[in-house]
PDB file of C-alpha atoms and ligand atoms in Angstrom:
ATOM      1  CA  UNK A   8       4.851  40.004 185.340  1.00  0.00           C
ATOM      2  CA  UNK A   9       8.637  40.249 184.963  1.00  0.00           C
ATOM      3  CA  UNK A  10      11.196  38.450 182.790  1.00  0.00           C
ATOM      4  CA  UNK A  11      14.052  36.427 184.213  1.00  0.00           C
ATOM      5  CA  UNK A  12      16.389  34.291 182.089  1.00  0.00           C
ATOM      6  CA  UNK A  13      13.912  33.488 179.332  1.00  0.00           C
ATOM      7  CA  UNK A  14      10.788  33.113 181.509  1.00  0.00           C
ATOM      8  CA  UNK A  15       7.894  35.453 182.251  1.00  0.00           C
ATOM      9  CA  UNK A  16       6.781  35.143 185.871  1.00  0.00           C
ATOM     10  CA  UNK A  17       5.301  37.122 188.798  1.00  0.00           C
ATOM     11  CA  UNK A  18       7.911  39.348 190.489  1.00  0.00           C
ATOM     12  CA  UNK A  19       7.525  37.432 193.783  1.00  0.00           C
ATOM     13  CA  UNK A  20       8.726  34.292 192.028  1.00  0.00           C
ATOM     14  CA  UNK A  21      11.718  35.927 190.298  1.00  0.00           C
ATOM     15  CA  UNK A  22      14.794  34.909 192.306  1.00  0.00           C
ATOM     16  CA  UNK A  23      18.506  35.369 191.598  1.00  0.00           C
ATOM     17  CA  UNK A  24      21.222  33.351 193.392  1.00  0.00           C
ATOM     18  CA  UNK A  25      23.275  35.332 195.944  1.00  0.00           C
ATOM     19  CA  UNK A  26      26.429  34.557 193.952  1.00  0.00           C
ATOM     20  CA  UNK A  27      25.139  36.458 190.948  1.00  0.00           C
ATOM     21  CA  UNK A  28      27.952  38.845 190.008  1.00  0.00           C
ATOM     22  CA  UNK A  29      25.416  41.651 189.783  1.00  0.00           C
ATOM     23  CA  UNK A  30      24.775  41.227 193.531  1.00  0.00           C
ATOM     24  CA  UNK A  31      28.412  40.541 194.486  1.00  0.00           C
ATOM     25  CA  UNK A  32      30.274  43.046 192.264  1.00  0.00           C
ATOM     26  CA  UNK A  33      27.668  45.233 190.549  1.00  0.00           C
ATOM     27  CA  UNK A  34      29.076  43.473 187.474  1.00  0.00           C
ATOM     28  CA  UNK A  35      26.430  44.240 184.878  1.00  0.00           C
ATOM     29  CA  UNK A  36      24.818  46.839 182.641  1.00  0.00           C
ATOM     30  CA  UNK A  37      21.265  48.127 182.234  1.00  0.00           C
ATOM     31  CA  UNK A  38      18.805  50.163 180.203  1.00  0.00           C
ATOM     32  CA  UNK A  39      15.577  52.017 180.831  1.00  0.00           C
ATOM     33  CA  UNK A  40      13.219  52.561 177.907  1.00  0.00           C
ATOM     34  CA  UNK A  41      10.251  54.904 178.218  1.00  0.00           C
ATOM     35  CA  UNK A  42       7.014  53.582 176.732  1.00  0.00           C
ATOM     36  CA  UNK A  43       4.166  55.941 175.841  1.00  0.00           C
ATOM     37  CA  UNK A  44       0.712  54.474 175.157  1.00  0.00           C
ATOM     38  CA  UNK A  45       2.440  51.073 174.835  1.00  0.00           C
ATOM     39  CA  UNK A  46       4.819  52.361 172.140  1.00  0.00           C
ATOM     40  CA  UNK A  47       8.493  52.113 173.183  1.00  0.00           C
ATOM     41  CA  UNK A  48      10.337  55.380 172.526  1.00  0.00           C
ATOM     42  CA  UNK A  49      13.659  55.038 170.646  1.00  0.00           C
ATOM     43  CA  UNK A  50      13.882  51.305 171.334  1.00  0.00           C
ATOM     44  CA  UNK A  51      16.539  50.662 168.683  1.00  0.00           C
ATOM     45  CA  UNK A  52      18.748  53.375 170.138  1.00  0.00           C
ATOM     46  CA  UNK A  53      18.382  51.904 173.642  1.00  0.00           C
ATOM     47  CA  UNK A  54      19.201  48.440 172.318  1.00  0.00           C
ATOM     48  CA  UNK A  55      22.231  49.805 170.460  1.00  0.00           C
ATOM     49  CA  UNK A  56      23.440  51.435 173.688  1.00  0.00           C
ATOM     50  CA  UNK A  57      22.876  48.165 175.584  1.00  0.00           C
ATOM     51  CA  UNK A  58      24.938  46.315 172.975  1.00  0.00           C
ATOM     52  CA  UNK A  59      27.685  48.909 173.336  1.00  0.00           C
ATOM     53  CA  UNK A  60      27.652  48.742 177.168  1.00  0.00           C
ATOM     54  CA  UNK A  61      27.820  44.939 177.029  1.00  0.00           C
ATOM     55  CA  UNK A  62      30.696  45.114 174.552  1.00  0.00           C
ATOM     56  CA  UNK A  63      32.668  47.591 176.681  1.00  0.00           C
ATOM     57  CA  UNK A  64      31.998  45.485 179.803  1.00  0.00           C
ATOM     58  CA  UNK A  65      32.968  42.337 177.883  1.00  0.00           C
ATOM     59  CA  UNK A  66      29.718  40.620 178.850  1.00  0.00           C
ATOM     60  CA  UNK A  67      28.292  38.295 176.201  1.00  0.00           C
ATOM     61  CA  UNK A  68      25.028  39.582 174.751  1.00  0.00           C
ATOM     62  CA  UNK A  69      22.635  36.689 175.327  1.00  0.00           C
ATOM     63  CA  UNK A  70      19.985  37.872 172.825  1.00  0.00           C
ATOM     64  CA  UNK A  71      19.781  39.074 169.250  1.00  0.00           C
ATOM     65  CA  UNK A  72      18.208  42.486 168.593  1.00  0.00           C
ATOM     66  CA  UNK A  73      15.038  40.699 167.402  1.00  0.00           C
ATOM     67  CA  UNK A  74      14.861  38.624 170.604  1.00  0.00           C
ATOM     68  CA  UNK A  75      15.283  41.709 172.793  1.00  0.00           C
ATOM     69  CA  UNK A  76      12.509  43.456 170.892  1.00  0.00           C
ATOM     70  CA  UNK A  77      10.189  40.499 171.203  1.00  0.00           C
ATOM     71  CA  UNK A  78      10.771  40.072 174.985  1.00  0.00           C
ATOM     72  CA  UNK A  79      10.273  43.790 175.553  1.00  0.00           C
ATOM     73  CA  UNK A  80       7.023  43.875 173.569  1.00  0.00           C
ATOM     74  CA  UNK A  81       5.718  40.863 175.461  1.00  0.00           C
ATOM     75  CA  UNK A  82       6.581  42.504 178.764  1.00  0.00           C
ATOM     76  CA  UNK A  83       4.836  45.739 177.724  1.00  0.00           C
ATOM     77  CA  UNK A  84       1.709  43.799 176.686  1.00  0.00           C
ATOM     78  CA  UNK A  85       1.619  42.018 180.051  1.00  0.00           C
ATOM     79  CA  UNK A  86       1.262  45.246 182.069  1.00  0.00           C
ATOM     80  CA  UNK A  87      -2.154  46.748 182.923  1.00  0.00           C
ATOM     81  CA  UNK A  88      -0.928  50.367 182.387  1.00  0.00           C
ATOM     82  CA  UNK A  89      -0.071  52.201 179.135  1.00  0.00           C
ATOM     83  CA  UNK A  90       2.861  54.499 179.993  1.00  0.00           C
ATOM     84  CA  UNK A  91       5.753  52.382 181.192  1.00  0.00           C
ATOM     85  CA  UNK A  92       9.422  52.428 182.055  1.00  0.00           C
ATOM     86  CA  UNK A  93      10.931  49.156 180.882  1.00  0.00           C
ATOM     87  CA  UNK A  94      14.026  48.396 182.942  1.00  0.00           C
ATOM     88  CA  UNK A  95      16.352  45.602 181.865  1.00  0.00           C
ATOM     89  CA  UNK A  96      19.732  44.481 183.069  1.00  0.00           C
ATOM     90  CA  UNK A  97      22.306  41.880 182.142  1.00  0.00           C
ATOM     91  CA  UNK A  98      24.908  40.658 184.628  1.00  0.00           C
ATOM     92  CA  UNK A  99      27.939  38.499 183.960  1.00  0.00           C
ATOM     93  CA  UNK A 100      26.149  35.592 185.664  1.00  0.00           C
ATOM     94  CA  UNK A 101      26.470  33.363 188.712  1.00  0.00           C
ATOM     95  CA  UNK A 102      29.879  32.053 189.791  1.00  0.00           C
ATOM     96  CA  UNK A 103      32.094  31.472 192.844  1.00  0.00           C
ATOM     97  CA  UNK A 104      33.302  34.877 194.032  1.00  0.00           C
ATOM     98  CA  UNK A 105      36.462  35.857 192.176  1.00  0.00           C
ATOM     99  CA  UNK A 106      37.111  39.190 190.469  1.00  0.00           C
ATOM    100  CA  UNK A 107      38.371  37.647 187.205  1.00  0.00           C
ATOM    101  CA  UNK A 108      35.741  36.636 184.634  1.00  0.00           C
ATOM    102  CA  UNK A 109      34.341  33.143 185.220  1.00  0.00           C
ATOM    103  CA  UNK A 110      34.376  30.683 182.329  1.00  0.00           C
ATOM    104  CA  UNK A 111      31.296  29.035 180.845  1.00  0.00           C
ATOM    105  CA  UNK A 112      28.746  31.147 182.691  1.00  0.00           C
ATOM    106  CA  UNK A 113      25.398  32.293 181.283  1.00  0.00           C
ATOM    107  CA  UNK A 114      24.646  36.017 181.701  1.00  0.00           C
ATOM    108  CA  UNK A 115      21.646  36.764 183.922  1.00  0.00           C
ATOM    109  CA  UNK A 116      18.877  38.746 182.197  1.00  0.00           C
ATOM    110  CA  UNK A 117      16.198  40.504 184.208  1.00  0.00           C
ATOM    111  CA  UNK A 118      13.461  42.825 182.880  1.00  0.00           C
ATOM    112  CA  UNK A 119      10.563  44.571 184.555  1.00  0.00           C
ATOM    113  CA  UNK A 120       8.190  47.331 183.591  1.00  0.00           C
ATOM    114  CA  UNK A 121       6.860  49.958 185.975  1.00  0.00           C
ATOM    115  CA  UNK A 122       4.438  52.852 185.462  1.00  0.00           C
ATOM    116  CA  UNK A 123       6.310  55.739 183.831  1.00  0.00           C
ATOM    117  CA  UNK A 124       6.251  58.849 185.975  1.00  0.00           C
ATOM    118  CA  UNK A 125       7.274  61.978 184.058  1.00  0.00           C
ATOM    119  CA  UNK A 126       7.448  65.297 185.933  1.00  0.00           C
ATOM    120  CA  UNK A 127       3.871  66.621 186.193  1.00  0.00           C
ATOM    121  CA  UNK A 128       2.975  69.667 184.081  1.00  0.00           C
ATOM    122  CA  UNK A 129       2.742  71.969 187.135  1.00  0.00           C
ATOM    123  CA  UNK A 130       6.272  71.018 188.168  1.00  0.00           C
ATOM    124  CA  UNK A 131       7.582  71.610 184.638  1.00  0.00           C
ATOM    125  CA  UNK A 132       5.992  75.063 184.643  1.00  0.00           C
ATOM    126  CA  UNK A 133       7.555  75.910 188.011  1.00  0.00           C
ATOM    127  CA  UNK A 134      10.928  74.324 187.332  1.00  0.00           C
ATOM    128  CA  UNK A 135      13.123  72.618 189.915  1.00  0.00           C
ATOM    129  CA  UNK A 136      16.255  73.278 191.892  1.00  0.00           C
ATOM    130  CA  UNK A 137      19.643  71.579 191.731  1.00  0.00           C
ATOM    131  CA  UNK A 138      22.769  71.466 193.838  1.00  0.00           C
ATOM    132  CA  UNK A 139      26.271  70.950 192.485  1.00  0.00           C
ATOM    133  CA  UNK A 140      29.035  68.531 193.469  1.00  0.00           C
ATOM    134  CA  UNK A 141      32.422  67.340 192.315  1.00  0.00           C
ATOM    135  CA  UNK A 142      32.072  64.439 189.900  1.00  0.00           C
ATOM    136  CA  UNK A 143      34.009  61.759 191.758  1.00  0.00           C
ATOM    137  CA  UNK A 144      32.781  58.759 189.764  1.00  0.00           C
ATOM    138  CA  UNK A 145      34.989  56.421 187.765  1.00  0.00           C
ATOM    139  CA  UNK A 146      36.230  57.396 184.293  1.00  0.00           C
ATOM    140  CA  UNK A 147      33.921  55.083 182.305  1.00  0.00           C
ATOM    141  CA  UNK A 148      30.650  56.946 182.776  1.00  0.00           C
ATOM    142  CA  UNK A 149      29.879  56.113 179.115  1.00  0.00           C
ATOM    143  CA  UNK A 150      29.069  52.533 180.192  1.00  0.00           C
ATOM    144  CA  UNK A 151      25.541  52.215 181.581  1.00  0.00           C
ATOM    145  CA  UNK A 152      26.762  50.123 184.492  1.00  0.00           C
ATOM    146  CA  UNK A 153      24.591  48.841 187.342  1.00  0.00           C
ATOM    147  CA  UNK A 154      27.463  49.801 189.721  1.00  0.00           C
ATOM    148  CA  UNK A 155      25.731  53.040 190.628  1.00  0.00           C
ATOM    149  CA  UNK A 156      27.031  53.785 194.128  1.00  0.00           C
ATOM    150  CA  UNK A 157      28.817  56.928 192.860  1.00  0.00           C
ATOM    151  CA  UNK A 158      25.619  58.225 191.262  1.00  0.00           C
ATOM    152  CA  UNK A 159      23.544  57.169 194.285  1.00  0.00           C
ATOM    153  CA  UNK A 160      25.748  59.102 196.746  1.00  0.00           C
ATOM    154  CA  UNK A 161      25.681  62.172 194.488  1.00  0.00           C
ATOM    155  CA  UNK A 162      21.907  62.011 193.968  1.00  0.00           C
ATOM    156  CA  UNK A 163      21.423  61.789 197.735  1.00  0.00           C
ATOM    157  CA  UNK A 164      23.039  65.244 198.127  1.00  0.00           C
ATOM    158  CA  UNK A 165      20.199  66.792 196.123  1.00  0.00           C
ATOM    159  CA  UNK A 166      17.561  64.573 197.728  1.00  0.00           C
ATOM    160  CA  UNK A 167      18.664  65.869 201.142  1.00  0.00           C
ATOM    161  CA  UNK A 168      18.482  69.453 199.831  1.00  0.00           C
ATOM    162  CA  UNK A 169      14.974  68.724 198.474  1.00  0.00           C
ATOM    163  CA  UNK A 170      16.338  69.409 194.979  1.00  0.00           C
ATOM    164  CA  UNK A 171      15.631  67.644 191.683  1.00  0.00           C
ATOM    165  CA  UNK A 172      19.215  66.864 190.662  1.00  0.00           C
ATOM    166  CA  UNK A 173      22.909  67.083 191.480  1.00  0.00           C
ATOM    167  CA  UNK A 174      24.868  68.798 188.692  1.00  0.00           C
ATOM    168  CA  UNK A 175      28.431  67.536 188.419  1.00  0.00           C
ATOM    169  CA  UNK A 176      31.738  69.230 187.666  1.00  0.00           C
ATOM    170  CA  UNK A 177      35.041  67.488 187.036  1.00  0.00           C
ATOM    171  CA  UNK A 178      38.235  69.603 186.933  1.00  0.00           C
ATOM    172  CA  UNK A 179      36.116  72.750 186.665  1.00  0.00           C
ATOM    173  CA  UNK A 180      34.083  71.462 183.709  1.00  0.00           C
ATOM    174  CA  UNK A 181      30.435  70.408 183.505  1.00  0.00           C
ATOM    175  CA  UNK A 182      29.972  66.664 182.983  1.00  0.00           C
ATOM    176  CA  UNK A 183      26.331  65.673 183.578  1.00  0.00           C
ATOM    177  CA  UNK A 184      23.970  65.201 186.548  1.00  0.00           C
ATOM    178  CA  UNK A 185      23.579  62.187 188.857  1.00  0.00           C
ATOM    179  CA  UNK A 186      20.937  60.562 186.605  1.00  0.00           C
ATOM    180  CA  UNK A 187      20.571  62.898 183.624  1.00  0.00           C
ATOM    181  CA  UNK A 188      22.430  64.977 181.032  1.00  0.00           C
ATOM    182  CA  UNK A 189      22.710  68.752 181.307  1.00  0.00           C
ATOM    183  CA  UNK A 190      22.150  71.518 178.741  1.00  0.00           C
ATOM    184  CA  UNK A 191      22.599  75.245 179.286  1.00  0.00           C
ATOM    185  CA  UNK A 192      21.397  78.227 177.256  1.00  0.00           C
ATOM    186  CA  UNK A 193      23.409  81.430 176.891  1.00  0.00           C
ATOM    187  CA  UNK A 194      22.178  84.312 174.711  1.00  0.00           C
ATOM    188  CA  UNK A 195      19.842  81.998 172.829  1.00  0.00           C
ATOM    189  CA  UNK A 196      22.459  79.306 172.072  1.00  0.00           C
ATOM    190  CA  UNK A 197      22.056  75.813 173.574  1.00  0.00           C
ATOM    191  CA  UNK A 198      25.245  74.142 174.832  1.00  0.00           C
ATOM    192  CA  UNK A 199      26.017  70.699 176.227  1.00  0.00           C
ATOM    193  CA  UNK A 200      29.245  68.758 176.838  1.00  0.00           C
ATOM    194  CA  UNK A 201      30.276  66.486 173.952  1.00  0.00           C
ATOM    195  CA  UNK A 202      30.022  62.713 174.304  1.00  0.00           C
ATOM    196  CA  UNK A 203      33.075  61.233 176.017  1.00  0.00           C
ATOM    197  CA  UNK A 204      34.036  58.683 178.652  1.00  0.00           C
ATOM    198  CA  UNK A 205      32.964  61.263 181.284  1.00  0.00           C
ATOM    199  CA  UNK A 206      29.231  61.199 180.524  1.00  0.00           C
ATOM    200  CA  UNK A 207      26.535  58.740 179.616  1.00  0.00           C
ATOM    201  CA  UNK A 208      25.416  59.408 176.044  1.00  0.00           C
ATOM    202  CA  UNK A 209      21.720  59.919 176.777  1.00  0.00           C
ATOM    203  CA  UNK A 210      19.115  58.807 174.282  1.00  0.00           C
ATOM    204  CA  UNK A 211      17.149  61.921 175.294  1.00  0.00           C
ATOM    205  CA  UNK A 212      20.299  64.053 174.726  1.00  0.00           C
ATOM    206  CA  UNK A 213      20.328  62.828 171.106  1.00  0.00           C
ATOM    207  CA  UNK A 214      16.604  63.542 170.701  1.00  0.00           C
ATOM    208  CA  UNK A 215      17.121  67.110 172.012  1.00  0.00           C
ATOM    209  CA  UNK A 216      19.966  67.614 169.509  1.00  0.00           C
ATOM    210  CA  UNK A 217      17.826  66.325 166.621  1.00  0.00           C
ATOM    211  CA  UNK A 218      14.863  68.488 167.620  1.00  0.00           C
ATOM    212  CA  UNK A 219      17.065  71.577 167.927  1.00  0.00           C
ATOM    213  CA  UNK A 220      18.584  70.934 164.500  1.00  0.00           C
ATOM    214  CA  UNK A 221      15.187  70.328 162.866  1.00  0.00           C
ATOM    215  CA  UNK A 222      13.863  73.572 164.372  1.00  0.00           C
ATOM    216  CA  UNK A 223      16.974  75.648 163.538  1.00  0.00           C
ATOM    217  CA  UNK A 224      17.761  76.312 167.198  1.00  0.00           C
ATOM    218  CA  UNK A 225      21.508  76.937 167.570  1.00  0.00           C
ATOM    219  CA  UNK A 226      23.137  74.107 169.540  1.00  0.00           C
ATOM    220  CA  UNK A 227      26.816  73.486 170.179  1.00  0.00           C
ATOM    221  CA  UNK A 228      28.559  70.607 171.934  1.00  0.00           C
ATOM    222  CA  UNK A 229      31.611  71.949 173.740  1.00  0.00           C
ATOM    223  CA  UNK A 230      33.481  71.807 176.996  1.00  0.00           C
ATOM    224  CA  UNK A 231      31.597  74.033 179.494  1.00  0.00           C
ATOM    225  CA  UNK A 232      33.262  75.728 182.468  1.00  0.00           C
ATOM    226  CA  UNK A 233      31.644  75.873 185.900  1.00  0.00           C
ATOM    227  CA  UNK A 234      31.378  79.681 185.646  1.00  0.00           C
ATOM    228  CA  UNK A 235      29.432  79.350 182.364  1.00  0.00           C
ATOM    229  CA  UNK A 236      26.909  77.071 184.065  1.00  0.00           C
ATOM    230  CA  UNK A 237      26.550  79.431 187.015  1.00  0.00           C
ATOM    231  CA  UNK A 238      25.957  82.412 184.702  1.00  0.00           C
ATOM    232  CA  UNK A 239      23.710  80.567 182.211  1.00  0.00           C
ATOM    233  CA  UNK A 240      20.343  82.027 181.220  1.00  0.00           C
ATOM    234  CA  UNK A 241      18.779  78.546 181.373  1.00  0.00           C
ATOM    235  CA  UNK A 242      19.769  75.099 182.658  1.00  0.00           C
ATOM    236  CA  UNK A 243      17.948  71.913 181.628  1.00  0.00           C
ATOM    237  CA  UNK A 244      18.364  68.300 182.639  1.00  0.00           C
ATOM    238  CA  UNK A 245      17.313  65.502 180.281  1.00  0.00           C
ATOM    239  CA  UNK A 246      16.618  61.813 180.721  1.00  0.00           C
ATOM    240  CA  UNK A 247      14.147  59.157 179.660  1.00  0.00           C
ATOM    241  CA  UNK A 248      12.060  59.719 182.771  1.00  0.00           C
ATOM    242  CA  UNK A 249      12.574  63.490 183.277  1.00  0.00           C
ATOM    243  CA  UNK A 250      12.304  64.162 179.507  1.00  0.00           C
ATOM    244  CA  UNK A 251      13.518  67.777 179.408  1.00  0.00           C
ATOM    245  CA  UNK A 252      13.195  69.559 182.733  1.00  0.00           C
ATOM    246  CA  UNK A 253      14.125  73.143 183.680  1.00  0.00           C
ATOM    247  CA  UNK A 254      16.450  73.925 186.600  1.00  0.00           C
ATOM    248  CA  UNK A 255      15.603  77.378 187.942  1.00  0.00           C
ATOM    249  CA  UNK A 256      17.930  77.468 190.943  1.00  0.00           C
ATOM    250  CA  UNK A 257      21.457  76.110 191.395  1.00  0.00           C
ATOM    251  CA  UNK A 258      23.000  75.934 194.885  1.00  0.00           C
ATOM    252  CA  UNK A 259      20.314  78.338 196.087  1.00  0.00           C
ATOM    253  CA  UNK A 260      21.074  80.937 193.384  1.00  0.00           C
ATOM    254  CA  UNK A 261      18.434  81.801 190.796  1.00  0.00           C
ATOM    255  CA  UNK A 262      19.098  80.682 187.193  1.00  0.00           C
ATOM    256  CA  UNK A 263      18.230  83.476 184.715  1.00  0.00           C
ATOM    257  CA  UNK A 264      15.055  85.115 185.975  1.00  0.00           C
ATOM    258  CA  UNK A 265      14.185  82.107 188.141  1.00  0.00           C
ATOM    259  CA  UNK A 266      11.552  80.791 185.722  1.00  0.00           C
ATOM    260  CA  UNK A 267      11.733  78.196 182.925  1.00  0.00           C
ATOM    261  CA  UNK A 268      13.168  80.142 179.988  1.00  0.00           C
ATOM    262  CA  UNK A 269      11.861  80.704 176.458  1.00  0.00           C
ATOM    263  CA  UNK A 270      14.267  78.253 174.795  1.00  0.00           C
ATOM    264  CA  UNK A 271      13.250  75.583 177.315  1.00  0.00           C
ATOM    265  CA  UNK A 272       9.566  76.208 176.670  1.00  0.00           C
ATOM    266  CA  UNK A 273      10.111  75.838 172.943  1.00  0.00           C
ATOM    267  CA  UNK A 274      12.124  72.624 173.372  1.00  0.00           C
ATOM    268  CA  UNK A 275       9.562  71.207 175.804  1.00  0.00           C
ATOM    269  CA  UNK A 276       6.814  71.791 173.258  1.00  0.00           C
ATOM    270  CA  UNK A 277       8.887  70.227 170.445  1.00  0.00           C
ATOM    271  CA  UNK A 278       9.579  67.204 172.641  1.00  0.00           C
ATOM    272  CA  UNK A 279       5.893  66.728 173.519  1.00  0.00           C
ATOM    273  CA  UNK A 280       4.877  67.086 169.866  1.00  0.00           C
ATOM    274  CA  UNK A 281       7.485  64.570 168.793  1.00  0.00           C
ATOM    275  CA  UNK A 282       6.283  62.097 171.436  1.00  0.00           C
ATOM    276  CA  UNK A 283       2.708  62.498 170.197  1.00  0.00           C
ATOM    277  CA  UNK A 284       3.814  61.783 166.630  1.00  0.00           C
ATOM    278  CA  UNK A 285       5.716  58.675 167.699  1.00  0.00           C
ATOM    279  CA  UNK A 286       2.694  57.449 169.654  1.00  0.00           C
ATOM    280  CA  UNK A 287       0.324  58.072 166.774  1.00  0.00           C
ATOM    281  CA  UNK A 288       2.591  56.334 164.297  1.00  0.00           C
ATOM    282  CA  UNK A 289       2.869  53.378 166.679  1.00  0.00           C
ATOM    283  CA  UNK A 290       6.542  52.977 165.935  1.00  0.00           C
ATOM    284  CA  UNK A 291       9.894  54.667 166.265  1.00  0.00           C
ATOM    285  CA  UNK A 292      10.391  57.569 163.871  1.00  0.00           C
ATOM    286  CA  UNK A 293      13.253  59.855 162.908  1.00  0.00           C
ATOM    287  CA  UNK A 294      12.755  63.528 163.768  1.00  0.00           C
ATOM    288  CA  UNK A 295      13.111  64.601 160.139  1.00  0.00           C
ATOM    289  CA  UNK A 296      10.325  62.218 159.085  1.00  0.00           C
ATOM    290  CA  UNK A 297       8.023  63.211 161.942  1.00  0.00           C
TER     291      UNK A 297
HETATM  292  C1  LIG B 319      24.222  59.341 184.638  1.00  0.00           C
HETATM  293  C2  LIG B 319      23.165  59.491 183.593  1.00  0.00           C
HETATM  294  N1  LIG B 319      23.351  60.371 182.596  1.00  0.00           N
HETATM  295  C3  LIG B 319      22.418  60.555 181.635  1.00  0.00           C
HETATM  296  C4  LIG B 319      21.216  59.861 181.644  1.00  0.00           C
HETATM  297  C5  LIG B 319      20.194  60.116 180.566  1.00  0.00           C
HETATM  298  O1  LIG B 319      20.089  59.046 179.675  1.00  0.00           O
HETATM  299  P1  LIG B 319      18.748  58.763 178.850  1.00  0.00           P
HETATM  300  O2  LIG B 319      18.389  60.052 178.182  1.00  0.00           O
HETATM  301  O3  LIG B 319      19.136  57.716 177.886  1.00  0.00           O
HETATM  302  O4  LIG B 319      17.714  58.329 179.838  1.00  0.00           O
HETATM  303  C6  LIG B 319      20.985  58.926 182.652  1.00  0.00           C
HETATM  304  C7  LIG B 319      19.745  58.147 182.650  1.00  0.00           C
HETATM  305  O5  LIG B 319      19.474  57.350 183.487  1.00  0.00           O
HETATM  306  C8  LIG B 319      21.980  58.734 183.654  1.00  0.00           C
HETATM  307  O6  LIG B 319      21.788  57.838 184.643  1.00  0.00           O
END
């Protein structure tokens, strides 16, 4: 069962006209919310980011926060599996092809929920590899746009190298990875680039920062040079589906001692404990109250 423009229907019956601006221009924004044991994780934060993306893209938000919540909960209830990834996107709507915004058009809203696949425990214990590339995407990476060809081409570089992610540098500085944020650890201190137009402000990135703060782990947001990444003791990537995942080799060179590091292991445990608490409580919770 999926959701399209106010209706719940089987995916085979969900059809969008070919003139939808999502299809023609990639003119839309999206979100992906992880759901554990049918409890959406950080739903308000995802909805706030959706509202921001829509605002920056100047696409009218067709639903109130309460309506979004209600549709999402109905979609979650309609699935036969407990751990889900709820994907939803809004496009500017259907109109004769012309770059300029059309007048009087309803945004298209599509939502689906798939089984959530987090990296299996064995993979987390082994860690994964990454390759690096120049970040050649546009300069509004803060908008969660469905125009993902830049990210797709960059992700393919790591897929072809049988690696978990492509870590990106722009003008010699770390930005993020093709579908995740990046943290490094150096002498026990966690670092990540600050939020800016050059990265997507990950919901997981915020959770990591809150967990670090609550556990007194030193964490600093600062501009990070390529050499600092290459000499880091630990590298992690974070996203709603990867959670926090250790990178143990970059461009074929071992990171630290080639194993997931101690700060990663601590953060991974904190993240799993926090998830358990959220699931038990059945609702979203702040780290400090967990
Ligand atoms: C480019 C990019 N950066 C960062 C993230 C991480 O965001 P989140 O933690 O909200 O999943 C994603 C997630 O899809 C992404 O595509």
